[in-house]
């Protein structure tokens, strides 16, 4: 049903192409301070309000990536536009500043402006907010620049054994002084990205997403143009360091095999089937997601008079469906065991676990041929969609025999070119489907609804560019705003029309302010809606989690084990995995005290959570919440 909605799970899986296309931004995440100006800057409080630019393009876009003479004029124009925006506008969200300034940093390095780049990296440390980011910000980039300088900063020295060894030495030296438990997750992710990268992944987005746009429109927007810079940067600067990064991060992880403390086990609550003298009330917990394999949950599934799972399902075109899981093409259905094995392989990579599945995934993605990129990434995306809802449901139902599962299924897009493309007709169909599913949830008396998905204005605008080539950037901006508002208003009206339902949503995985991004439903403010951010098993803030004024509580969203369709258990990460932890607790609170209203449940959950010393995290405490609920 929704190309405009995306899952809130993080993967080294479907996200891997983005990791590479963006030039390993997670590893080079940097910001820079711009000079102060006597002229007051214009305030930007929403991502969709940023200025738009267009860059004429024709011919083979891969030439832009490979040929400096072709790349340089485009890079100069992009640089001028980015610098003008940073000079003229006060951008409220630091993540958006990071995106823009990371592109400028990449341009600096590609142009050999090493000393200015070093100054930029050092200037931004104070702007990072998450502890691990503050430590690792610019670490790899700094090592590359310093190594280049030590060899005289001549192009021939950038791909030699001596240069690579020096980069590895400098990264290892930086890591040596960092607290392992703070940076462990980020180092594991950096190693996994290095293990997966290959030339096909570096160039895949350019060849399969950007090139079709250029062929039809003859231009790229400022939204997508930075991908060209990132691809050139990854090809020239990162890919030659593949083995160096694997070895350096691997050595560090091997030398620091220390498990993080698990704060959740002591906080957890499991309800018994029955207790003498104690009555538990059945609670309907709905999972509004990509579908659920109901066979896993057996007698906890709400069923109709025929014994079938109660279900409201719509496909990605907004048309009604009668299947509880997305229908896979026959060719992909035959590969389902392989898909599930690769999901485990990606999970193992994220945890730095060597396994046959992890080895298969590394070999598969790092050795892709150019014509294999598109089908491979789309297959991975579709597999992730297929598995997502079942994994979320397993978390929401864990340890609560009194929860009764209600299934609402939507479909997320999985193709590189959006299908369907955003349009007014499609928006109307989507709004109708959303309203129908909300009515279904109300009719079947859902008390708690988990929504590990969301969508934004900018996401729709990006899809319009990939689909429609006749619109100017400003026209796309206006249409995206219109279509987004239909979706957002439908959700807000629907949630408000069900005051007895507690709606729980994931904050998002873009490491930015959900309100600035206008990422619905995470940015909505309602008395019966709770938005959830992600931390890891030790309570450390996840590097991917979004944040902002609507994010009221944090739960474990890092490598959380749950079911895939068919019953296998695999660990996945994302705010998708954090939100159902809160839905799980809400279901348990209502099982012991069914008279609680949604606002009361929210008050109990938030007031009993533990505020971190830095004030950024409000850590879920199920045991404390349960004690307060039964007083």
Coordinates of C-alpha atoms in Angstrom, one line a residue:
X1 CA 0.0 0.0 0.0
X2 CA 2.8 2.4 0.8
X3 CA 5.8 3.4 -1.1
X4 CA 5.6 6.6 1.0
X5 CA 5.8 4.5 4.2
X6 CA 9.0 2.7 5.2
X7 CA 9.9 0.1 7.8
X8 CA 11.7 1.3 10.9
X9 CA 14.1 -1.6 11.0
X10 CA 17.8 -0.9 10.3
X11 CA 19.7 -3.4 8.2
X12 CA 23.1 -3.9 6.9
X13 CA 20.5 -5.6 4.5
X14 CA 18.4 -3.3 2.3
X15 CA 20.3 -0.3 3.7
X16 CA 23.6 -1.6 2.5
X17 CA 23.3 0.1 -0.9
X18 CA 22.6 3.4 0.8
X19 CA 25.5 3.0 3.2
X20 CA 27.8 2.6 0.2
X21 CA 26.2 5.2 -2.0
X22 CA 26.6 7.8 0.8
X23 CA 30.3 7.1 1.1
X24 CA 30.1 5.4 4.5
X25 CA 28.7 8.5 6.0
X26 CA 28.1 6.6 9.3
X27 CA 31.9 6.2 9.5
X28 CA 32.7 9.8 8.3
X29 CA 29.8 11.6 10.0
X30 CA 31.0 15.2 10.3
X31 CA 29.7 18.7 10.6
X32 CA 31.4 22.0 10.3
X33 CA 30.7 25.4 11.7
X34 CA 30.1 28.1 9.2
X35 CA 31.5 31.6 9.7
X36 CA 29.2 34.0 11.5
X37 CA 27.6 36.7 9.5
X38 CA 26.2 40.2 10.3
X39 CA 23.2 39.3 8.2
X40 CA 20.5 37.4 10.2
X41 CA 20.0 34.0 8.9
X42 CA 16.6 32.7 7.8
X43 CA 15.3 30.0 10.1
X44 CA 14.5 26.5 8.6
X45 CA 12.4 24.5 11.0
X46 CA 11.2 21.8 8.6
X47 CA 13.3 19.7 6.2
X48 CA 10.9 20.3 3.4
X49 CA 11.4 24.1 3.6
X50 CA 15.1 23.9 2.4
X51 CA 15.9 25.6 -0.9
X52 CA 15.9 23.4 -4.0
X53 CA 18.4 23.4 -6.9
X54 CA 18.7 21.5 -10.1
X55 CA 21.8 20.3 -12.0
X56 CA 21.7 19.7 -15.7
X57 CA 23.0 16.3 -16.7
X58 CA 23.2 14.2 -19.8
X59 CA 25.0 11.1 -21.1
X60 CA 26.5 8.4 -18.9
X61 CA 26.4 9.6 -15.3
X62 CA 29.1 7.0 -14.4
X63 CA 31.5 9.3 -16.3
X64 CA 30.8 12.0 -13.7
X65 CA 32.0 9.6 -11.1
X66 CA 35.1 8.4 -12.8
X67 CA 36.3 11.4 -14.9
X68 CA 37.6 14.4 -12.9
X69 CA 37.3 16.7 -15.9
X70 CA 33.5 15.9 -16.2
X71 CA 33.0 15.9 -12.4
X72 CA 34.6 19.2 -11.6
X73 CA 32.1 21.7 -13.1
X74 CA 29.2 19.9 -11.5
X75 CA 31.1 19.7 -8.1
X76 CA 31.8 23.5 -8.2
X77 CA 28.1 24.3 -8.7
X78 CA 27.0 21.9 -6.0
X79 CA 29.6 23.3 -3.6
X80 CA 28.5 26.9 -4.2
X81 CA 24.9 26.0 -3.6
X82 CA 25.6 24.1 -0.4
X83 CA 27.8 26.9 1.0
X84 CA 25.1 29.5 0.1
X85 CA 22.4 27.5 2.0
X86 CA 24.7 27.1 5.1
X87 CA 25.6 30.8 4.9
X88 CA 22.0 32.1 4.5
X89 CA 19.9 29.7 6.6
X90 CA 19.8 28.7 10.3
X91 CA 18.9 25.0 10.0
X92 CA 17.3 23.7 13.1
X93 CA 18.3 20.0 12.7
X94 CA 22.0 19.1 13.1
X95 CA 21.5 15.9 11.1
X96 CA 20.5 17.9 8.1
X97 CA 23.6 20.1 8.6
X98 CA 25.7 16.9 8.8
X99 CA 24.3 15.7 5.5
X100 CA 25.2 18.9 3.7
X101 CA 28.5 19.4 5.4
X102 CA 29.6 15.8 4.8
X103 CA 29.1 16.4 1.1
X104 CA 31.3 19.5 1.4
X105 CA 33.9 17.5 3.3
X106 CA 34.0 14.8 0.6
X107 CA 34.4 17.5 -2.1
X108 CA 37.3 19.0 0.0
X109 CA 39.1 15.6 0.1
X110 CA 38.4 14.8 -3.6
X111 CA 39.9 18.2 -4.5
X112 CA 43.0 17.7 -2.2
X113 CA 42.0 20.5 0.2
X114 CA 43.4 18.5 3.1
X115 CA 44.2 21.1 5.7
X116 CA 40.8 22.9 5.4
X117 CA 39.1 19.4 5.7
X118 CA 41.1 18.7 8.9
X119 CA 40.0 22.0 10.4
X120 CA 36.4 21.3 9.5
X121 CA 36.5 17.9 11.2
X122 CA 38.0 19.4 14.4
X123 CA 35.5 22.2 14.4
X124 CA 32.4 19.9 14.5
X125 CA 33.2 17.7 17.5
X126 CA 31.2 19.9 19.8
X127 CA 28.2 19.7 17.5
X128 CA 27.8 15.9 17.8
X129 CA 25.3 14.9 20.5
X130 CA 25.5 11.1 20.9
X131 CA 28.5 9.9 22.9
X132 CA 29.8 7.4 20.3
X133 CA 29.5 10.0 17.6
X134 CA 31.4 12.5 19.6
X135 CA 34.2 10.0 19.9
X136 CA 34.3 8.6 16.4
X137 CA 33.3 11.7 14.4
X138 CA 35.6 12.0 11.5
X139 CA 38.0 9.3 12.7
X140 CA 38.5 7.5 9.4
X141 CA 38.5 10.7 7.4
X142 CA 41.2 12.2 9.6
X143 CA 43.3 9.1 9.3
X144 CA 43.1 9.2 5.6
X145 CA 44.0 12.9 5.4
X146 CA 46.9 12.7 7.8
X147 CA 48.2 9.6 6.0
X148 CA 48.1 11.5 2.7
X149 CA 49.9 14.5 4.2
X150 CA 52.6 12.2 5.6
X151 CA 53.2 10.9 2.1
X152 CA 53.3 14.4 0.5
X153 CA 49.7 14.4 -0.6
X154 CA 50.4 13.3 -4.1
X155 CA 47.7 11.3 -6.0
X156 CA 50.0 8.3 -6.6
X157 CA 50.3 7.7 -2.9
X158 CA 46.6 7.2 -2.2
X159 CA 46.5 3.5 -3.2
X160 CA 49.8 1.9 -2.1
X161 CA 50.5 -0.7 0.6
X162 CA 52.3 2.0 2.6
X163 CA 49.4 4.4 2.5
X164 CA 46.9 1.8 3.5
X165 CA 49.0 0.6 6.3
X166 CA 49.4 4.1 7.6
X167 CA 45.6 4.7 7.5
X168 CA 45.1 1.4 9.5
X169 CA 47.7 2.4 12.0
X170 CA 46.1 5.8 12.6
X171 CA 42.6 4.4 13.0
X172 CA 43.9 1.7 15.4
X173 CA 45.7 4.4 17.4
X174 CA 42.5 6.5 17.6
X175 CA 40.4 3.5 18.7
X176 CA 42.9 2.5 21.4
X177 CA 41.9 5.4 23.6
X178 CA 38.2 5.0 23.1
X179 CA 35.9 3.3 25.7
X180 CA 35.1 0.0 24.0
X181 CA 31.6 -0.3 25.4
X182 CA 30.7 3.1 24.1
X183 CA 31.8 2.6 20.5
X184 CA 31.5 -1.2 20.1
X185 CA 28.2 -1.1 18.1
X186 CA 29.5 1.6 15.7
X187 CA 32.8 -0.3 15.1
X188 CA 30.9 -3.5 14.4
X189 CA 28.7 -1.7 11.9
X190 CA 31.8 -0.1 10.2
X191 CA 33.4 -3.5 9.9
X192 CA 30.2 -5.0 8.4
X193 CA 29.9 -2.2 5.8
X194 CA 33.5 -2.7 4.8
X195 CA 33.0 -6.4 4.4
X196 CA 30.0 -5.9 2.1
X197 CA 31.3 -3.2 -0.2
X198 CA 32.3 -3.8 -3.8
X199 CA 32.4 -1.6 -6.9
X200 CA 28.9 -2.7 -8.0
X201 CA 27.5 -1.5 -4.7
X202 CA 29.4 1.7 -4.9
X203 CA 28.0 2.5 -8.4
X204 CA 24.7 0.7 -8.1
X205 CA 22.6 3.7 -7.1
X206 CA 24.2 5.8 -9.9
X207 CA 23.6 3.2 -12.5
X208 CA 20.1 2.1 -11.5
X209 CA 18.4 5.0 -9.8
X210 CA 20.1 8.3 -10.9
X211 CA 20.9 7.3 -14.5
X212 CA 17.2 6.7 -15.5
X213 CA 16.3 10.1 -14.0
X214 CA 19.0 11.8 -16.1
X215 CA 18.0 9.9 -19.2
X216 CA 14.4 11.2 -19.0
X217 CA 14.8 14.6 -17.4
X218 CA 18.3 15.7 -18.2
X219 CA 18.8 16.9 -14.6
X220 CA 19.3 15.9 -11.0
X221 CA 17.9 17.7 -8.0
X222 CA 19.9 18.9 -5.0
X223 CA 18.3 16.0 -3.1
X224 CA 20.0 13.4 -5.2
X225 CA 23.0 15.2 -6.6
X226 CA 25.1 14.5 -3.5
X227 CA 24.9 10.8 -4.3
X228 CA 27.2 11.4 -7.3
X229 CA 29.8 12.9 -5.0
X230 CA 29.4 10.1 -2.5
X231 CA 29.9 7.5 -5.2
X232 CA 33.1 9.1 -6.5
X233 CA 34.3 9.5 -2.9
X234 CA 33.6 5.8 -2.1
X235 CA 35.2 4.6 -5.3
X236 CA 38.4 6.6 -5.0
X237 CA 38.9 6.9 -1.3
X238 CA 37.0 4.1 0.5
X239 CA 37.1 1.1 -1.8
X240 CA 40.9 0.9 -1.9
X241 CA 40.8 0.7 1.9
X242 CA 38.3 -2.2 2.1
X243 CA 40.7 -4.8 3.5
X244 CA 42.5 -2.3 5.7
X245 CA 39.2 -1.3 7.4
X246 CA 38.2 -5.0 7.8
X247 CA 41.5 -5.9 9.4
X248 CA 41.8 -2.8 11.6
X249 CA 38.2 -3.0 13.0
X250 CA 38.4 -6.8 13.2
X251 CA 41.7 -6.7 15.3
X252 CA 40.2 -4.1 17.6
X253 CA 37.0 -6.1 18.1
X254 CA 39.0 -9.3 18.7
X255 CA 41.1 -7.6 21.4
X256 CA 38.0 -6.3 23.2
X257 CA 35.6 -9.2 23.5
X258 CA 33.6 -7.7 26.2
X259 CA 29.8 -8.0 26.3
X260 CA 27.8 -5.0 27.2
X261 CA 25.8 -5.2 30.4
X262 CA 22.2 -6.1 29.8
X263 CA 20.0 -3.6 31.7
X264 CA 16.8 -5.1 30.4
X265 CA 16.8 -8.5 32.0
X266 CA 16.4 -7.0 35.5
X267 CA 13.7 -4.7 34.4
X268 CA 11.6 -7.2 32.5
X269 CA 8.2 -8.5 33.4
X270 CA 6.6 -11.8 32.4
X271 CA 3.0 -12.4 33.2
X272 CA 1.9 -15.9 34.2
X273 CA -1.0 -17.8 32.6
X274 CA -2.9 -17.5 35.9
X275 CA -2.2 -16.7 39.5
X276 CA -4.3 -17.9 42.5
X277 CA -6.5 -15.0 43.5
X278 CA -5.4 -12.8 40.6
X279 CA -7.4 -12.1 37.5
X280 CA -5.8 -11.0 34.2
X281 CA -7.9 -9.4 31.5
X282 CA -7.3 -10.4 27.8
X283 CA -5.9 -7.4 25.9
X284 CA -6.1 -6.9 22.2
X285 CA -2.7 -5.9 20.8
X286 CA -2.7 -5.0 17.2
X287 CA 0.4 -5.1 14.9
X288 CA -0.2 -2.8 12.0
X289 CA 2.7 -3.7 9.8
X290 CA 3.7 -5.8 6.8
X291 CA 1.8 -8.9 7.9
X292 CA 2.2 -11.6 10.5
X293 CA 2.6 -15.4 10.3
X294 CA -0.3 -16.1 12.6
X295 CA 0.6 -19.8 12.9
X296 CA 3.5 -18.9 15.2
X297 CA 1.1 -17.3 17.8
X298 CA -1.5 -20.0 17.8
X299 CA -4.3 -19.5 20.3
X300 CA -3.3 -15.9 21.0
X301 CA -4.5 -14.8 17.5
X302 CA -8.0 -13.3 17.3
X303 CA -10.1 -15.3 14.8
X304 CA -13.4 -15.0 13.0
X305 CA -16.3 -17.4 13.0
X306 CA -14.5 -19.6 10.5
X307 CA -11.4 -19.9 12.6
X308 CA -9.3 -17.6 10.4
X309 CA -7.1 -14.9 11.8
X310 CA -9.0 -11.6 11.9
X311 CA -7.3 -9.5 9.3
X312 CA -7.4 -6.2 7.5
X313 CA -5.0 -6.2 4.6
X314 CA -4.2 -3.9 1.7
X315 CA -1.6 -4.1 -1.1
X316 CA 0.7 -1.3 -2.0
X317 CA -1.8 0.1 -4.5
X318 CA -4.4 0.5 -1.7
X319 CA -6.5 -2.5 -2.9
X320 CA -7.9 -4.9 -0.4
X321 CA -6.1 -8.2 0.1
X322 CA -7.0 -11.4 2.0
X323 CA -3.6 -12.8 2.8
X324 CA -1.8 -12.2 6.2
X325 CA 1.6 -12.2 4.5
X326 CA 2.6 -10.5 1.3
X327 CA 2.3 -12.8 -1.7
X328 CA 5.8 -13.4 -3.0
X329 CA 6.5 -14.1 -6.7
X330 CA 6.9 -17.9 -7.4
X331 CA 10.6 -17.5 -8.2
X332 CA 11.2 -15.7 -4.9
X333 CA 9.0 -18.0 -2.9
X334 CA 11.3 -20.9 -4.0
X335 CA 14.2 -18.9 -2.6
X336 CA 12.5 -18.3 0.8
X337 CA 14.9 -20.5 2.8
X338 CA 17.9 -18.6 1.2
X339 CA 16.2 -15.3 2.0
X340 CA 15.8 -16.2 5.7
X341 CA 19.4 -17.5 5.9
X342 CA 20.7 -14.2 4.5
X343 CA 18.6 -12.3 7.0
X344 CA 20.5 -14.2 9.7
X345 CA 23.8 -13.5 7.8
X346 CA 23.2 -9.8 7.9
X347 CA 22.3 -10.0 11.6
X348 CA 25.5 -12.0 12.3
X349 CA 27.5 -9.4 10.5
X350 CA 26.0 -6.6 12.6
X351 CA 27.0 -8.5 15.7
X352 CA 30.5 -9.4 14.4
X353 CA 29.6 -13.1 14.5
X354 CA 31.4 -15.3 12.0
X355 CA 28.9 -17.8 10.5
X356 CA 28.3 -19.6 7.3
X357 CA 25.3 -17.3 6.7
X358 CA 27.5 -14.2 7.2
X359 CA 30.2 -15.5 4.9
X360 CA 27.5 -16.2 2.2
X361 CA 26.2 -12.6 2.5
X362 CA 29.7 -11.1 2.2
X363 CA 30.5 -13.1 -0.9
X364 CA 27.1 -12.4 -2.4
X365 CA 27.0 -8.6 -2.1
X366 CA 30.7 -7.8 -2.5
X367 CA 31.0 -9.8 -5.7
X368 CA 27.8 -8.6 -7.5
X369 CA 28.1 -8.0 -11.2
X370 CA 26.6 -4.7 -12.5
X371 CA 23.5 -6.3 -14.0
X372 CA 22.9 -8.2 -10.7
X373 CA 22.7 -5.1 -8.5
X374 CA 19.0 -4.1 -9.2
X375 CA 17.4 -7.6 -8.8
X376 CA 19.6 -8.4 -5.8
X377 CA 18.8 -5.2 -3.8
X378 CA 15.1 -5.4 -4.7
X379 CA 15.0 -9.0 -3.6
X380 CA 16.6 -8.1 -0.3
X381 CA 14.1 -5.2 0.2
X382 CA 11.2 -7.5 -0.5
X383 CA 12.5 -10.2 1.9
X384 CA 12.8 -7.5 4.6
X385 CA 9.3 -6.4 4.0
X386 CA 8.0 -10.0 4.1
X387 CA 9.7 -10.7 7.4
X388 CA 9.2 -7.4 9.2
X389 CA 5.7 -7.7 10.7
X390 CA 6.2 -11.1 12.1
X391 CA 9.4 -10.0 13.8
X392 CA 7.6 -7.0 15.3
X393 CA 4.7 -9.1 16.5
X394 CA 7.0 -11.5 18.3
X395 CA 8.4 -8.7 20.4
X396 CA 5.0 -7.2 21.1
X397 CA 3.6 -10.6 22.3
X398 CA 6.6 -11.8 24.3
X399 CA 5.8 -12.9 27.9
X400 CA 2.1 -11.9 27.8
X401 CA -0.2 -14.9 27.5
X402 CA -3.1 -12.5 27.9
X403 CA -2.3 -10.6 24.8
X404 CA -4.6 -11.3 21.8
X405 CA -3.1 -10.5 18.4
X406 CA -5.0 -8.5 15.8
X407 CA -3.4 -8.2 12.4
X408 CA -3.5 -5.2 10.1
X409 CA -1.3 -5.6 7.0
X410 CA 0.1 -2.9 4.7
X411 CA 2.7 -3.3 1.9
X412 CA 5.8 -1.3 1.6
X413 CA 7.5 -0.6 -1.7
X414 CA 10.7 -2.6 -2.5
X415 CA 11.7 -1.5 -6.0
X416 CA 14.4 1.0 -6.8
X417 CA 12.0 2.9 -9.0
X418 CA 8.9 3.5 -6.9
X419 CA 5.8 1.4 -7.7
X420 CA 3.3 2.8 -7.5
X421 CA 4.4 6.4 -8.1
X422 CA 3.0 9.1 -5.9
X423 CA -0.1 10.8 -7.4
X424 CA -3.4 12.3 -6.2
X425 CA -5.3 9.2 -7.2
X426 CA -2.9 7.0 -5.3
X427 CA -3.0 9.3 -2.3
X428 CA -6.8 9.1 -2.3
X429 CA -6.6 5.3 -2.4
X430 CA -4.1 5.2 0.4
X431 CA -6.1 7.5 2.6
X432 CA -9.2 5.3 2.0
X433 CA -7.2 2.2 3.0
X434 CA -5.7 3.9 6.1
X435 CA -9.2 4.9 7.2
X436 CA -10.5 1.4 6.6
X437 CA -7.7 -0.1 8.7
X438 CA -8.3 2.3 11.6
X439 CA -12.0 1.5 11.5
X440 CA -11.1 -2.3 11.6
X441 CA -8.9 -1.7 14.6
X442 CA -11.6 0.2 16.4
X443 CA -14.3 -2.3 15.5
X444 CA -12.3 -5.2 16.9
X445 CA -11.5 -3.2 20.1
X446 CA -7.8 -3.0 19.9
X447 CA -6.4 -1.5 23.1
X448 CA -2.8 -1.1 21.8
X449 CA -1.7 -0.7 18.2
X450 CA 2.0 -0.9 17.2
X451 CA 3.2 1.0 14.1
X452 CA 6.8 0.4 13.2
X453 CA 6.6 2.5 10.0
X454 CA 6.5 6.1 8.8
X455 CA 6.8 8.5 5.9
X456 CA 7.8 12.1 5.3
X457 CA 7.4 15.0 2.8
X458 CA 10.9 14.6 1.6
X459 CA 10.5 10.9 0.9
X460 CA 7.5 11.6 -1.3
X461 CA 9.4 14.4 -3.1
X462 CA 12.3 12.0 -3.8
X463 CA 9.9 9.4 -5.2
X464 CA 8.3 12.0 -7.4
X465 CA 11.7 12.8 -8.9
X466 CA 12.3 9.1 -9.6
X467 CA 8.9 8.7 -11.2
X468 CA 7.9 12.0 -12.8
X469 CA 10.4 14.0 -14.9
X470 CA 8.3 16.9 -16.1
X471 CA 8.0 18.7 -12.8
X472 CA 10.4 21.4 -11.6
X473 CA 11.9 21.0 -8.1
X474 CA 9.4 23.6 -6.8
X475 CA 6.5 21.8 -8.4
X476 CA 7.6 18.5 -6.8
X477 CA 7.9 20.3 -3.5
X478 CA 4.3 21.5 -3.7
X479 CA 2.9 18.2 -4.8
X480 CA 4.8 16.3 -2.1
X481 CA 3.4 18.6 0.5
X482 CA -0.1 18.1 -0.7
X483 CA 0.1 14.3 -0.8
X484 CA 1.9 14.1 2.5
X485 CA -0.8 16.3 4.2
X486 CA -3.5 13.9 3.0
X487 CA -1.7 11.0 4.6
X488 CA -0.8 12.9 7.8
X489 CA -4.3 14.3 8.3
X490 CA -5.9 10.9 7.7
X491 CA -3.7 9.4 10.4
X492 CA -4.2 12.2 12.9
X493 CA -8.0 12.2 12.4
X494 CA -8.1 8.5 12.7
X495 CA -6.1 8.3 15.9
X496 CA -8.1 11.1 17.4
X497 CA -11.3 9.3 16.5
X498 CA -10.2 6.3 18.7
X499 CA -9.4 7.9 22.1
X500 CA -9.6 4.5 23.8
X501 CA -6.8 3.1 21.6
X502 CA -3.1 3.6 22.6
X503 CA -1.2 4.1 19.3
X504 CA 2.5 3.4 19.6
X505 CA 4.9 4.4 16.8
X506 CA 8.6 4.1 16.1
X507 CA 10.7 7.4 16.0
X508 CA 12.5 6.5 12.8
X509 CA 16.1 5.6 11.9
X510 CA 17.4 8.7 10.2
X511 CA 19.3 10.1 13.2
X512 CA 17.4 13.4 13.0
X513 CA 14.6 15.3 14.7
X514 CA 11.4 13.5 13.6
X515 CA 9.5 16.8 13.9
X516 CA 12.0 18.6 11.7
X517 CA 11.7 15.8 9.2
X518 CA 7.9 15.8 9.5
X519 CA 8.1 12.0 9.7
X520 CA 4.5 10.9 10.4
X521 CA 3.2 9.4 12.5
X522 CA 6.3 9.9 14.7
X523 CA 5.8 13.7 14.6
X524 CA 2.2 13.8 15.6
X525 CA 1.1 15.1 19.0
X526 CA -2.0 13.4 20.5
X527 CA -2.9 12.3 24.0
X528 CA -3.2 8.7 22.9
X529 CA 0.0 8.5 20.8
X530 CA 3.5 7.5 22.1
X531 CA 6.6 7.8 20.0
X532 CA 9.6 5.5 20.8
X533 CA 13.3 5.9 20.3
X534 CA 16.0 3.1 20.3
X535 CA 18.9 2.3 22.6
X536 CA 20.9 -0.9 22.9
X537 CA 21.1 -3.6 25.6
X538 CA 23.1 -1.3 27.9
X539 CA 20.9 1.7 27.4
X540 CA 23.3 3.5 25.1
X541 CA 21.6 5.6 22.4
X542 CA 21.5 3.8 19.1
X543 CA 23.4 5.6 16.3
X544 CA 20.5 5.4 14.0
X545 CA 17.6 6.5 16.2
X546 CA 15.7 9.6 15.5
X547 CA 14.8 12.0 18.3
X548 CA 13.0 15.2 19.1
X549 CA 10.2 16.6 21.2
X550 CA 7.7 13.8 20.4
X551 CA 10.1 11.0 21.5
X552 CA 9.0 10.4 25.1
X553 CA 10.6 7.0 25.9
X554 CA 13.4 4.7 24.7
X555 CA 13.6 0.9 24.5
X556 CA 16.0 -1.7 23.3
X557 CA 16.1 -1.6 19.5
X558 CA 19.6 -3.1 18.9
X559 CA 19.9 -6.7 17.8
X560 CA 16.6 -7.8 19.3
X561 CA 15.7 -11.4 18.7
X562 CA 12.3 -12.4 17.5
X563 CA 10.5 -14.6 14.9
X564 CA 10.6 -14.6 11.1
X565 CA 7.8 -16.2 9.1
X566 CA 8.1 -19.9 9.6
X567 CA 9.3 -19.6 13.2
X568 CA 13.1 -19.1 13.0
X569 CA 14.4 -16.6 15.5
X570 CA 16.8 -13.9 14.3
X571 CA 18.0 -10.6 15.9
X572 CA 17.3 -7.3 14.0
X573 CA 17.8 -3.7 14.8
X574 CA 15.8 -0.5 14.5
X575 CA 13.3 1.7 16.2
X576 CA 11.0 -1.0 14.6
X577 CA 12.2 -3.3 17.4
X578 CA 12.0 -0.6 20.1
X579 CA 8.4 0.4 19.6
X580 CA 6.9 -3.1 20.2
X581 CA 8.8 -3.3 23.4
X582 CA 6.7 -0.4 24.6
X583 CA 3.5 -2.0 23.1
X584 CA 4.4 -5.2 24.9
X585 CA 4.6 -3.3 28.2
X586 CA 1.3 -1.4 27.5
X587 CA -0.4 -4.8 26.9
X588 CA 0.8 -6.1 30.2
X589 CA -0.3 -3.0 32.1
X590 CA -3.8 -3.3 30.7
X591 CA -3.9 -7.0 31.4
X592 CA -3.4 -6.3 35.1
X593 CA -5.4 -3.0 35.2
X594 CA -7.8 -2.8 32.2
X595 CA -9.4 0.4 33.5
X596 CA -6.3 2.4 32.5
X597 CA -6.9 5.0 29.7
X598 CA -4.3 5.5 27.0
X599 CA -3.1 8.7 28.5
X600 CA -2.8 7.0 31.9
X601 CA -0.7 4.2 30.4
X602 CA 1.5 6.7 28.7
X603 CA 1.9 8.6 32.0
X604 CA 2.9 5.4 33.9
X605 CA 5.4 4.3 31.2
X606 CA 7.1 7.7 30.9
X607 CA 7.0 8.6 34.6
X608 CA 8.6 5.3 35.7
X609 CA 11.2 5.3 33.0
X610 CA 14.8 6.3 34.0
X611 CA 16.2 9.5 32.7
X612 CA 19.8 9.3 31.6
X613 CA 22.4 11.6 33.0
X614 CA 22.8 13.4 29.7
X615 CA 19.0 14.0 29.5
X616 CA 18.7 12.5 26.0
X617 CA 17.3 9.1 27.0
X618 CA 14.2 8.0 28.9
X619 CA 14.8 4.3 29.5
X620 CA 11.8 2.1 29.7
X621 CA 11.4 0.3 33.0
X622 CA 8.7 -2.4 32.8
X623 CA 9.1 -3.6 36.4
X624 CA 8.6 -0.1 37.8
X625 CA 5.7 0.6 35.5
X626 CA 4.0 -2.6 36.5
X627 CA 4.4 -1.8 40.2
X628 CA 2.8 1.6 39.7
X629 CA -0.1 0.1 37.6
X630 CA -1.2 -2.4 40.2
X631 CA -1.1 0.0 43.2

